[in-house]
Tab-separated table of C-alpha atoms in Angstrom:
chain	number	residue	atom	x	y	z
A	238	UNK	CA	182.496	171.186	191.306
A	239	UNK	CA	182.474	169.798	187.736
A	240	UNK	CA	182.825	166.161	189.243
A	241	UNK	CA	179.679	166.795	191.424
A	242	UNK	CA	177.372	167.792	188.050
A	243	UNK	CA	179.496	164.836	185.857
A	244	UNK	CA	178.172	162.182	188.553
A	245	UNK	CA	174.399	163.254	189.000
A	246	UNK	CA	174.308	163.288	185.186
A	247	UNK	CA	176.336	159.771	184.728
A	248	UNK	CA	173.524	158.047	186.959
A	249	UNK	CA	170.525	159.880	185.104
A	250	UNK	CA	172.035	158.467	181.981
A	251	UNK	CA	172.414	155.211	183.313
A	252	UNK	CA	168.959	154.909	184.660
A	253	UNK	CA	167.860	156.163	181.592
A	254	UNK	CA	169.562	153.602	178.917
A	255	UNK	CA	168.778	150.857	181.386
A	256	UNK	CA	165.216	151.552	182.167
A	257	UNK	CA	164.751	151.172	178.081
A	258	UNK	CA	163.206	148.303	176.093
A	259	UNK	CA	162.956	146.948	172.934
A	260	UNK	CA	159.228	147.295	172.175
A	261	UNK	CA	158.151	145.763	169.421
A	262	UNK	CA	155.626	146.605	167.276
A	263	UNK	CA	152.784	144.407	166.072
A	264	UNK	CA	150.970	145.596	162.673
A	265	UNK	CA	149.455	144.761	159.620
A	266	UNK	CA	148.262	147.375	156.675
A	267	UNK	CA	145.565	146.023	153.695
A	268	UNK	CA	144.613	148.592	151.192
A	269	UNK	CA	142.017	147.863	149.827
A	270	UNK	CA	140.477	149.822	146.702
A	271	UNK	CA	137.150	149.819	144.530
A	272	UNK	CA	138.145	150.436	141.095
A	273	UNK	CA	134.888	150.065	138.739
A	274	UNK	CA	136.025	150.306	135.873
A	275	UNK	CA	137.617	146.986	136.063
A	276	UNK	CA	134.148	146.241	138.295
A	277	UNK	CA	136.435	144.785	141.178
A	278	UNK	CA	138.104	145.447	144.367
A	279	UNK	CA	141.904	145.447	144.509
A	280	UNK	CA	143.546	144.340	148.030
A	281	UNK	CA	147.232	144.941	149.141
A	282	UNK	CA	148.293	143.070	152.153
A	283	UNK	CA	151.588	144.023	154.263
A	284	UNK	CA	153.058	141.747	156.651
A	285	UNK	CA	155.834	140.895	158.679
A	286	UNK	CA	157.641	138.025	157.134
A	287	UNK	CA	158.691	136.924	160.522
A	288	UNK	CA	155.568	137.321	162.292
A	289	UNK	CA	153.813	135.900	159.265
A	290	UNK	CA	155.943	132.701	159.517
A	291	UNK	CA	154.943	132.126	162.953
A	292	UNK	CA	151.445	132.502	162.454
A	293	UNK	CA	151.870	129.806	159.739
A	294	UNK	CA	154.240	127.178	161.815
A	295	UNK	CA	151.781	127.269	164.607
A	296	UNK	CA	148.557	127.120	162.120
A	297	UNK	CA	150.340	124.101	160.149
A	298	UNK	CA	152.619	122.733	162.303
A	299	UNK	CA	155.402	123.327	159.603
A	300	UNK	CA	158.260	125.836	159.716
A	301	UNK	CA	157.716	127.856	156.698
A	302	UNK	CA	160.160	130.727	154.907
A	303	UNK	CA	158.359	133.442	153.241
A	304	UNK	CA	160.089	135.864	152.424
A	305	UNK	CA	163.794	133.844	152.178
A	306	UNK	CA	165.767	132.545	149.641
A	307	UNK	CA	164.404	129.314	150.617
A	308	UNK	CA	161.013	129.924	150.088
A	309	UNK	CA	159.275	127.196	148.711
A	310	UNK	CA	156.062	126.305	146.857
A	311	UNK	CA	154.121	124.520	149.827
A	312	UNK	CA	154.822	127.698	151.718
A	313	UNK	CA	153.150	129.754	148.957
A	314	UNK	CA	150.300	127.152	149.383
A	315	UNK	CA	150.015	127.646	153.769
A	316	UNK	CA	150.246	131.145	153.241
A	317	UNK	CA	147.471	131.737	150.574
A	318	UNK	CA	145.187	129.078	152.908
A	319	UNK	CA	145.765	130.895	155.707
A	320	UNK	CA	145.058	134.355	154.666
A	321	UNK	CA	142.244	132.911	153.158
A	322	UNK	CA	140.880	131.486	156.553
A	323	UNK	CA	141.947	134.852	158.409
A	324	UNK	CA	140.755	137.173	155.991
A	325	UNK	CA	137.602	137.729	154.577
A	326	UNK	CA	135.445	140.533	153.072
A	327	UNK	CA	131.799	140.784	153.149
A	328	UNK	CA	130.054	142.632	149.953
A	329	UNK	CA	126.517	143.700	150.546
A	330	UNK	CA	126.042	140.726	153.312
A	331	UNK	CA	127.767	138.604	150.974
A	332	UNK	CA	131.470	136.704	151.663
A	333	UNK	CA	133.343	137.381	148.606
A	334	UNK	CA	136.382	135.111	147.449
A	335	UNK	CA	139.590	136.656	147.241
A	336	UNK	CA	141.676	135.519	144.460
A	337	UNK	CA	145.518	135.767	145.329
A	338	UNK	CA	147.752	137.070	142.671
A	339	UNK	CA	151.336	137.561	143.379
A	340	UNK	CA	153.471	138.382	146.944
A	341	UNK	CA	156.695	140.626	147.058
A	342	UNK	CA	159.244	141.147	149.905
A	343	UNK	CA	160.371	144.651	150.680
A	344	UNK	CA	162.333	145.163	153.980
A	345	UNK	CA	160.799	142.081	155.889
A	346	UNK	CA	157.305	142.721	154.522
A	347	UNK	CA	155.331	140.234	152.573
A	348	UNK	CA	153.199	142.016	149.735
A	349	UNK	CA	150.097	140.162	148.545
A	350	UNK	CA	148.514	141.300	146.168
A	351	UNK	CA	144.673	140.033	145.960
A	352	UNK	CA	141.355	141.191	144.316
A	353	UNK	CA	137.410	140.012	144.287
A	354	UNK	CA	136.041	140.100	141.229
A	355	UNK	CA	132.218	140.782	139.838
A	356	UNK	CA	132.264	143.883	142.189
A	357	UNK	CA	129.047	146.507	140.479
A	358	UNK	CA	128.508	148.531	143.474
A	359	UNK	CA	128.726	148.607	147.228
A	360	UNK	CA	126.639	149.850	149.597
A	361	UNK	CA	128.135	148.384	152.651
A	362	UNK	CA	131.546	145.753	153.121
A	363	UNK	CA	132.129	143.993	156.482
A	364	UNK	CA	136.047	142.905	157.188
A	365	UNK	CA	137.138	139.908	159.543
A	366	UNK	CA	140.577	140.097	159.679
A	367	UNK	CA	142.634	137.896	162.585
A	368	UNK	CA	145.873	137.783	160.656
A	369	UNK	CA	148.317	136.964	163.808
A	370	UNK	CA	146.616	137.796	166.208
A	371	UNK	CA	147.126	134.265	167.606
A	372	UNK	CA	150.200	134.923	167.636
A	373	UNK	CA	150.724	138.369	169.266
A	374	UNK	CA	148.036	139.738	171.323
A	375	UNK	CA	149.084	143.240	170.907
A	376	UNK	CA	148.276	142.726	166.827
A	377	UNK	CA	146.469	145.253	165.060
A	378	UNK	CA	145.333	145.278	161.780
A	379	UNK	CA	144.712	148.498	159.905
A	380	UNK	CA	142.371	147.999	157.385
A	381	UNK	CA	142.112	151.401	154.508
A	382	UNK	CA	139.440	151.412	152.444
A	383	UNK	CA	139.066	153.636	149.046
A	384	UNK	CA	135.634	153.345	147.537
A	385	UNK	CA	135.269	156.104	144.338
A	386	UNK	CA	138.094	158.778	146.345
A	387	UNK	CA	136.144	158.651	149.554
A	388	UNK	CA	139.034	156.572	152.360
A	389	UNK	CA	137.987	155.454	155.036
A	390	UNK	CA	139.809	153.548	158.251
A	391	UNK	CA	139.240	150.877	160.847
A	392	UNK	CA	141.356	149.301	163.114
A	393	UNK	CA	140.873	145.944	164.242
A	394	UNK	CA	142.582	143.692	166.840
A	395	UNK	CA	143.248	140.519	168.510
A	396	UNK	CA	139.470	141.475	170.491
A	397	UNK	CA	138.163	143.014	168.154
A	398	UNK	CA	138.803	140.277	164.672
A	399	UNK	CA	135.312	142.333	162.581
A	400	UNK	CA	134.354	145.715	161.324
A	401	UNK	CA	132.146	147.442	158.925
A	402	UNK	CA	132.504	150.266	156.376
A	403	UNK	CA	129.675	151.638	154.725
C-alpha cells in the first residue's frame, strides 16, 4: 500500500522539477526626483551589469566590464554614451541633458547616478527610455517619478520605448 502512494507521488515530483525553467527576468528601475530647492531633477538608474554589458558590446562592437574589477575608463565612456542615446527626458516639450555623476555596483546592479539641471517647474516630462531592449525583448523599464511628494509610475518596453507624466 505505502509503495502504491510513494510511486504516484515520485512521478508528480518528477514531472514537476522537470517541467521547471529558469526564467529570467528582464528589468530596469530609474528614480527619478524633482527636488527644487536645488532647482533640478535627480535620476537613479539600476541595471543589470550583465545585461548592461551586452547592450554595450553589441552597440560598440567592444566587450566591455562594468561592474568588474576590470572595469576600465573607455567602458565608463560607452556606457555614459549609450545611456545618453537610450535615455532621454523631455521638460515642458523640451529634451533636457542629463549630466552623469558617479555609478556604483551592488549585487550585479550598475547605479548611475544622473541629474538635469536649471529645472524651475514642470508642468509635463516625456521619457524615452530603450535601455536593452535590443537586447532582450521581454525588457521593461520602470520609470518612478516624484515631483513635490506626488509619485507617479510608467512602464515602458521594448514596444513601447516613450511615455508621459504630467
Amino acid at each position: 500500500m505505502k509503495n502504491s502512494i510513494k510511486i504516484p507521488v515520485l512521478i508528480f515530483i518528477f514531472i514537476g522539477l522537470t517541467s521547471l525553467t529558469v526564467h529570467r527576468f528582464y528589468v530596469g528601475i530609474y528614480q527619478v526626483d524633482f527636488v527644487p530647492q536645488k532647482k533640478r531633477l535627480e535620476i537613479t538608474t539600476r541595471i543589470f551589469a550583465d545585461d548592461l554589458n551586452d547592450a554595450l558590446t553589441k552597440s560598440f562592437k567592444k566587450q566591455t566590464n562594468i561592474g568588474a574589477q576590470n572595469e576600465t575608463p573607455e567602458d565608463v565612456t560607452l556606457m555614459r554614451k549609450y545611456l545618453a542615446s537610450h535615455f532621454k527626458i523631455y521638460l515642458n516639450d523640451q529634451q533636457k541633458n542629463m549630466n552623469y555623476h558617479s555609478h556604483e555596483i551592488e549585487n550585479n546592479v550598475v547605479i548611475c547616478y544622473l541629474t538635469i539641471k536649471e529645472v524651475t517647474k514642470i508642468s509635463k516630462i516625456e521619457v524615452e527610455n530603450s535601455i536593452l531592449t535590443e537586447v532582450h525583448d521581454e525588457q521593461q523599464n520602470i520609470i518612478q517619478f516624484n515631483n513635490n511628494g506626488k509619485k507617479q509610475n510608467l512602464l515602458l518596453t521594448s514596444s513601447t520605448t516613450k511615455g508621459m507624466l504630467k
